[in-house]
Short mmCIF file of N, CA and C in Angstrom, two decimals:
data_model
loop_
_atom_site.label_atom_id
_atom_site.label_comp_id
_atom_site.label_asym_id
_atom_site.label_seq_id
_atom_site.Cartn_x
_atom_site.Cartn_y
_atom_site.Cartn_z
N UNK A 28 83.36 59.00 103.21
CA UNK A 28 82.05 58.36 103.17
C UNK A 28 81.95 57.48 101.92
N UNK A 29 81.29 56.37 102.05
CA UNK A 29 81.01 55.20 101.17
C UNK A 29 79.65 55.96 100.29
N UNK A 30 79.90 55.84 99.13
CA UNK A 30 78.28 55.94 98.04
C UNK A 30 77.79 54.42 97.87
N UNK A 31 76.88 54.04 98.10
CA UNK A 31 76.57 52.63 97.26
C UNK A 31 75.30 52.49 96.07
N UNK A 32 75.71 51.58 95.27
CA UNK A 32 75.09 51.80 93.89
C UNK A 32 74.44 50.42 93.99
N UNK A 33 73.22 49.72 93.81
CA UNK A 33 72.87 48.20 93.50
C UNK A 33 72.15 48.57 92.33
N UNK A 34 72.66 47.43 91.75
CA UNK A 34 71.85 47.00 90.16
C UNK A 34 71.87 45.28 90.03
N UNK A 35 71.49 44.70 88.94
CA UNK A 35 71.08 43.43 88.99
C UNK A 35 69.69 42.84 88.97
N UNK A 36 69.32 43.44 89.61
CA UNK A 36 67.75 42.98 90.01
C UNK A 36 66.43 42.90 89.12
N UNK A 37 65.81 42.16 89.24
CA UNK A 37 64.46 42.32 87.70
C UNK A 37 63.86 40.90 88.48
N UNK A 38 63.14 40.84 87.39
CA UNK A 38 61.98 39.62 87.49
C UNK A 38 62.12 38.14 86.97
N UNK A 39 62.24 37.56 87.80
CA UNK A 39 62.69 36.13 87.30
C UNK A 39 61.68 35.21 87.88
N UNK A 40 61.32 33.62 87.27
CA UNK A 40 60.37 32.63 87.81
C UNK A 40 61.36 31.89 88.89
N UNK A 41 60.23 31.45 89.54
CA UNK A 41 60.82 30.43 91.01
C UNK A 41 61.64 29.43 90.70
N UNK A 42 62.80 29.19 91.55
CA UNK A 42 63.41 28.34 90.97
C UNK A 42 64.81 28.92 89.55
N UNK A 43 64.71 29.68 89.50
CA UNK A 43 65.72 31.02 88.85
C UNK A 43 66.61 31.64 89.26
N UNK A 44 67.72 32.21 89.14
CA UNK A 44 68.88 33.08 88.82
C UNK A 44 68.99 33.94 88.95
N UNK A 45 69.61 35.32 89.69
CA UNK A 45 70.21 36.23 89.72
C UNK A 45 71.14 36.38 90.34
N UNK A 46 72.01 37.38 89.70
CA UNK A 46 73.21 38.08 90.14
C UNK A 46 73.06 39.46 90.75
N UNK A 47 73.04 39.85 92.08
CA UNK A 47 73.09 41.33 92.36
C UNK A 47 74.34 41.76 92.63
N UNK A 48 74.61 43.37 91.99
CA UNK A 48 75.87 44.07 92.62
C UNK A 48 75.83 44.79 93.20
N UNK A 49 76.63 45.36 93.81
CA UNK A 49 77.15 46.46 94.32
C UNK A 49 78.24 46.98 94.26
N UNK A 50 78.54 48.42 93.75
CA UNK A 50 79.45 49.35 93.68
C UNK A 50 79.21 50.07 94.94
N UNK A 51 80.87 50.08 95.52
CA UNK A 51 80.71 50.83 96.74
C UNK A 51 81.98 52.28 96.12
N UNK A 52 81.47 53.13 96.16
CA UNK A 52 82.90 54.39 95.62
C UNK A 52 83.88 54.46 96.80
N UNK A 53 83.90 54.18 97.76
CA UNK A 53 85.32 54.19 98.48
C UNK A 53 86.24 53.41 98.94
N UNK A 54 86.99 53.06 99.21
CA UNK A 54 88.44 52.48 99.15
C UNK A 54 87.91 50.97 99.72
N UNK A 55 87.70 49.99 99.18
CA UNK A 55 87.42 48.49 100.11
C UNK A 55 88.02 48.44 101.24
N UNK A 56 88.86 49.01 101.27
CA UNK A 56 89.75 49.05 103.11
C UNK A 56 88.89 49.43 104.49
N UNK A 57 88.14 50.68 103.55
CA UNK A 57 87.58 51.67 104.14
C UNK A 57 86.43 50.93 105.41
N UNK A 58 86.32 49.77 104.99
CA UNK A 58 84.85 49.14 106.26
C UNK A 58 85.31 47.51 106.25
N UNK A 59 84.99 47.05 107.73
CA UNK A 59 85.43 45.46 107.92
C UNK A 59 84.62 44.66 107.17
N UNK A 60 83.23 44.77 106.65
CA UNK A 60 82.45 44.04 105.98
C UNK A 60 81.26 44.74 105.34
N UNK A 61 80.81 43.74 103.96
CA UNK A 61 80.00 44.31 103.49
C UNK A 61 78.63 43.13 103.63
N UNK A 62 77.43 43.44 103.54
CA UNK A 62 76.80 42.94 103.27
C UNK A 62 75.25 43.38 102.63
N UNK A 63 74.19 41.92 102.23
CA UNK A 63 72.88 42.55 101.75
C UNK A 63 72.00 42.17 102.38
N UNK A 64 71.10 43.34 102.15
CA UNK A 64 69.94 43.36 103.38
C UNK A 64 68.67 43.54 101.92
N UNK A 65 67.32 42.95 102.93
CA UNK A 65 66.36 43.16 101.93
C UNK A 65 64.66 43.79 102.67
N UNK A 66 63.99 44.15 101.75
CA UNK A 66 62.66 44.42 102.36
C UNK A 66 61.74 44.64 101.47
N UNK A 67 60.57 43.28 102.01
CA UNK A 67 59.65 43.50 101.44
C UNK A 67 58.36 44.20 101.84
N UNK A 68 57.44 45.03 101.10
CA UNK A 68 56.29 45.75 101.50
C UNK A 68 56.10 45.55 102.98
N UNK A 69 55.99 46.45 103.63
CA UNK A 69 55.07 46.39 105.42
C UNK A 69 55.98 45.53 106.23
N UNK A 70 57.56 44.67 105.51
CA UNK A 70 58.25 44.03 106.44
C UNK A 70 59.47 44.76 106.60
N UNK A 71 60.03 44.79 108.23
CA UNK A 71 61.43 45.38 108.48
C UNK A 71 62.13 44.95 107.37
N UNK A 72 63.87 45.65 107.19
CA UNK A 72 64.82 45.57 106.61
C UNK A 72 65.58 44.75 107.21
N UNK A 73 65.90 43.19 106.88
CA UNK A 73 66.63 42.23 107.42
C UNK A 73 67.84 41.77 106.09
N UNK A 74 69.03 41.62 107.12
CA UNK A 74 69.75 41.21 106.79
C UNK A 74 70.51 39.92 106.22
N UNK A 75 70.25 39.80 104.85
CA UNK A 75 70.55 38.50 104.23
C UNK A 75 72.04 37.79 104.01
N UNK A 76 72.71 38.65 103.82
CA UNK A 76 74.25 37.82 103.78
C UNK A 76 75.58 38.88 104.08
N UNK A 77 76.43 38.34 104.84
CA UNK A 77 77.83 39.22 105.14
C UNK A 77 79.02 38.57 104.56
N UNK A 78 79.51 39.52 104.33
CA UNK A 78 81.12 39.07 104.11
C UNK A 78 82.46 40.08 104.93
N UNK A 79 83.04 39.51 105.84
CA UNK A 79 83.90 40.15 106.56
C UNK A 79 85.17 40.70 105.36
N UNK A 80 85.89 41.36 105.94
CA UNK A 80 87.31 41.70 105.02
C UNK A 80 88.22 40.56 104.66
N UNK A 81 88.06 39.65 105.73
CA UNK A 81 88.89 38.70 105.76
C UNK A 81 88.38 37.64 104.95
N UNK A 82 87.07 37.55 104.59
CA UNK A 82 86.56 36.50 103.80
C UNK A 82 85.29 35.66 104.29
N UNK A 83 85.20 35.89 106.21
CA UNK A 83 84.28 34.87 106.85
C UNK A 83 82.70 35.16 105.77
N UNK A 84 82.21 34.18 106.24
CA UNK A 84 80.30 35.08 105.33
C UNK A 84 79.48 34.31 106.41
N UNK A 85 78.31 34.90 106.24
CA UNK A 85 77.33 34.90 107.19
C UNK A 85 76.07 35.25 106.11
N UNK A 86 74.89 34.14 106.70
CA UNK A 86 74.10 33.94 105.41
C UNK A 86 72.47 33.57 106.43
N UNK A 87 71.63 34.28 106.86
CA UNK A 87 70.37 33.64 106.88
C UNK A 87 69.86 32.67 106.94
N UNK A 88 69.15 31.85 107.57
CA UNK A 88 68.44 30.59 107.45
C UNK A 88 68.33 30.04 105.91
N UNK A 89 67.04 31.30 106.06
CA UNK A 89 66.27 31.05 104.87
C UNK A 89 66.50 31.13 103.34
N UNK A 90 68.40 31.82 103.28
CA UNK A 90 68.78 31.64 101.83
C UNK A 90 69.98 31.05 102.15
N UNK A 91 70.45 30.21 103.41
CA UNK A 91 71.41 29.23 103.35
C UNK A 91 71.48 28.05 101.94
N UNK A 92 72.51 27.89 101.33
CA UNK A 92 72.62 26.97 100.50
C UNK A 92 72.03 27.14 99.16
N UNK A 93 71.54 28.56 98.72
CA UNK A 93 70.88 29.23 97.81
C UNK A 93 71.97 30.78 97.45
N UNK A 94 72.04 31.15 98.25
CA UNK A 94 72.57 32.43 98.16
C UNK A 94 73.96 32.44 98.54
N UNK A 95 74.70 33.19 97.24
CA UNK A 95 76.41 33.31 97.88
C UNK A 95 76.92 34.35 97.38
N UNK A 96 77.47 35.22 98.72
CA UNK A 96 77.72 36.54 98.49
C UNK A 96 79.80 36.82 98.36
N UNK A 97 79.95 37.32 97.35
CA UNK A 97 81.34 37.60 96.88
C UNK A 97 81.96 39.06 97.25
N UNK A 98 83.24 39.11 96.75
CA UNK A 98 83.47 40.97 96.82
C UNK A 98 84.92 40.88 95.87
N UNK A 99 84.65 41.61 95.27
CA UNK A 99 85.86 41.90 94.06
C UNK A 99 86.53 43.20 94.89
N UNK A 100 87.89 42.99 95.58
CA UNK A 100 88.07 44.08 95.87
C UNK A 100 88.70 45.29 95.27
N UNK A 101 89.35 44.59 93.81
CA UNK A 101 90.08 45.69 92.93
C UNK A 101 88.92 46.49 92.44
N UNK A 102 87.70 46.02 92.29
CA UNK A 102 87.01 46.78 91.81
C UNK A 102 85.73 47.56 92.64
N UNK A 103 86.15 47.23 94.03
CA UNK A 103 85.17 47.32 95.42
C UNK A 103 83.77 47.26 94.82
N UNK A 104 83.29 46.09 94.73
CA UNK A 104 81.80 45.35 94.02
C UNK A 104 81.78 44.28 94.89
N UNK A 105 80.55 44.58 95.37
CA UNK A 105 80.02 43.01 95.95
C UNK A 105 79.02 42.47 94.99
N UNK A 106 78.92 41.21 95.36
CA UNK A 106 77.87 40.70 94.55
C UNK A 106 77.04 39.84 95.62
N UNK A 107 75.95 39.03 95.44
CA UNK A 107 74.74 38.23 95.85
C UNK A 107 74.65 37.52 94.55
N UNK A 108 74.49 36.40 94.30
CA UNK A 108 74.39 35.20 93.72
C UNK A 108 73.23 34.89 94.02
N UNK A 109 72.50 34.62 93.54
CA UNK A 109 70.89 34.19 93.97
C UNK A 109 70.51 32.83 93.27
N UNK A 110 70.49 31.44 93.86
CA UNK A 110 69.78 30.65 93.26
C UNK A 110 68.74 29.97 93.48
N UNK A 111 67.92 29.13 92.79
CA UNK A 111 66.77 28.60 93.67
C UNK A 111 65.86 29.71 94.20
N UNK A 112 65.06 31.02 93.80
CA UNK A 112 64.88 31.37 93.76
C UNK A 112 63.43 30.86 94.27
N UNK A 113 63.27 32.25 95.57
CA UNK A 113 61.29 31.59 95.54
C UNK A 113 60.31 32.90 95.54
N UNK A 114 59.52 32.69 95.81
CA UNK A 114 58.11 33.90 95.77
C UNK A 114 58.45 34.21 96.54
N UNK A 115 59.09 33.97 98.18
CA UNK A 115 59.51 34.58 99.12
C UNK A 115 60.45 35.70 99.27
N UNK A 116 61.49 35.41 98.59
CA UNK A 116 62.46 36.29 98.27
C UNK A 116 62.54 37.64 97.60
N UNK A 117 61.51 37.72 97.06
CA UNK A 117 60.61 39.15 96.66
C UNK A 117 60.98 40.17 97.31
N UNK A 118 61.35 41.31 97.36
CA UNK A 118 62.00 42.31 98.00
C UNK A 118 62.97 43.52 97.30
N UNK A 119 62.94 44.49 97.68
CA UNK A 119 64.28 45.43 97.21
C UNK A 119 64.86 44.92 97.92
N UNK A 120 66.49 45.00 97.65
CA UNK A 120 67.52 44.41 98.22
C UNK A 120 68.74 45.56 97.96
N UNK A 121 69.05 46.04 99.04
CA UNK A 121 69.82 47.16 99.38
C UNK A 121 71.54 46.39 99.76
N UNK A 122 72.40 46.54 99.54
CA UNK A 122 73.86 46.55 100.13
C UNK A 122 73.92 47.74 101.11
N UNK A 123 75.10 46.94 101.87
CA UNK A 123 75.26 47.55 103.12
C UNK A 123 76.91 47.69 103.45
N UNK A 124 77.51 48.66 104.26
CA UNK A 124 79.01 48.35 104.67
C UNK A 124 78.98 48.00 106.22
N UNK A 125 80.06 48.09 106.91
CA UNK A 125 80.00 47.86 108.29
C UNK A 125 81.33 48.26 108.80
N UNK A 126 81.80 49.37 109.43
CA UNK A 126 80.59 49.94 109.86
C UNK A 126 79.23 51.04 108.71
N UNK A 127 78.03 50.96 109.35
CA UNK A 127 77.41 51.19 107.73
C UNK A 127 77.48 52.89 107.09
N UNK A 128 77.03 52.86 105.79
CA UNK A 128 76.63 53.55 105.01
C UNK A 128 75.61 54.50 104.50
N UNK A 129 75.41 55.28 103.95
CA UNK A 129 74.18 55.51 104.00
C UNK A 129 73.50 54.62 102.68
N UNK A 130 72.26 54.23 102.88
CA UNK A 130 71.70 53.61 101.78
C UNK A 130 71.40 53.96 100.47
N UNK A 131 71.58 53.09 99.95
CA UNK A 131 71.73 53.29 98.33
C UNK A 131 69.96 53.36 97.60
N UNK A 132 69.62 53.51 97.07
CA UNK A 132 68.53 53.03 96.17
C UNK A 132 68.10 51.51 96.75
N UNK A 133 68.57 50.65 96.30
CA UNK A 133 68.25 49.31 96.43
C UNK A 133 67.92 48.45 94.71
N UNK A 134 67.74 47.59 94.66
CA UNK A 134 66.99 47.02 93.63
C UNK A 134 66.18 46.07 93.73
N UNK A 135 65.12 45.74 92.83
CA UNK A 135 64.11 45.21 93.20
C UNK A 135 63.76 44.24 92.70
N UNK A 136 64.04 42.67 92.86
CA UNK A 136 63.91 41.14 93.10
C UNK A 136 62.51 41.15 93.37
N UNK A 137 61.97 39.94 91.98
CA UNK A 137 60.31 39.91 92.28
C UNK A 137 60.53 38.66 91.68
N UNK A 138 60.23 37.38 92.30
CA UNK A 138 60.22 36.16 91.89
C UNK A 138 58.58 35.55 91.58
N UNK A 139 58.41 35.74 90.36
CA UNK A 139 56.70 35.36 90.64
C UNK A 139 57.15 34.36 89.02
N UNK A 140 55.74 33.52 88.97
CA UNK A 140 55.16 32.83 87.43
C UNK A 140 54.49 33.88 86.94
#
């Protein structure tokens, strides 16, 4: 079984920067893809960006061309790149494996002035 750990996350203005990670404790082999999912208050848990084993990624409408998700596999860490940042994007933001995991904590992305 996969543990997953996210950190990164805090409060930044619109139009701003972050980096999210993820530590996954078992073997990167171990699942075909990882990806991050997010949710804000009273809204489902939707899925923001994938990355297959092989490298393909898969990215949302709404953080196309903003958001770019990586994976270090010596150190089985994903990351989320966050740029351009809006009030929308507001959310805990949980990592995910596939096939999945059980969920981690999450961390919590709040883009306000």
């Amino acid at each position: 079984q996969v543990q997953l750990v996210e950190s990164g996350g805090g409060l930044v203005q619109p139009g701003g920067s972050l980096k999210l990670s993820c530590s996954a404790s078992g073997s990167i082999s171990s699942f075909a893809a990882m990806g991050w999912y997010r949710q804000a208050p009273g809204k489902q848990r939707e899925l923001v960006a994938r990355i297959t084993k092989g490298g393909s990624t898969y990215y949302t409408d709404s953080v196309k061309g903003r958001f770019t998700i990586s994976i270090d596999n010596f150190k089985n860490t994903v990351y989320l790149q966050m740029n351009s940042l809006k009030p929308e994007d507001t959310a805990v933001y949980y990592c995910q494996t596939f096939p999945p995991s059980p969920w981690g904590q999450g961390t919590q992305v709040t883009v306000s002035s």
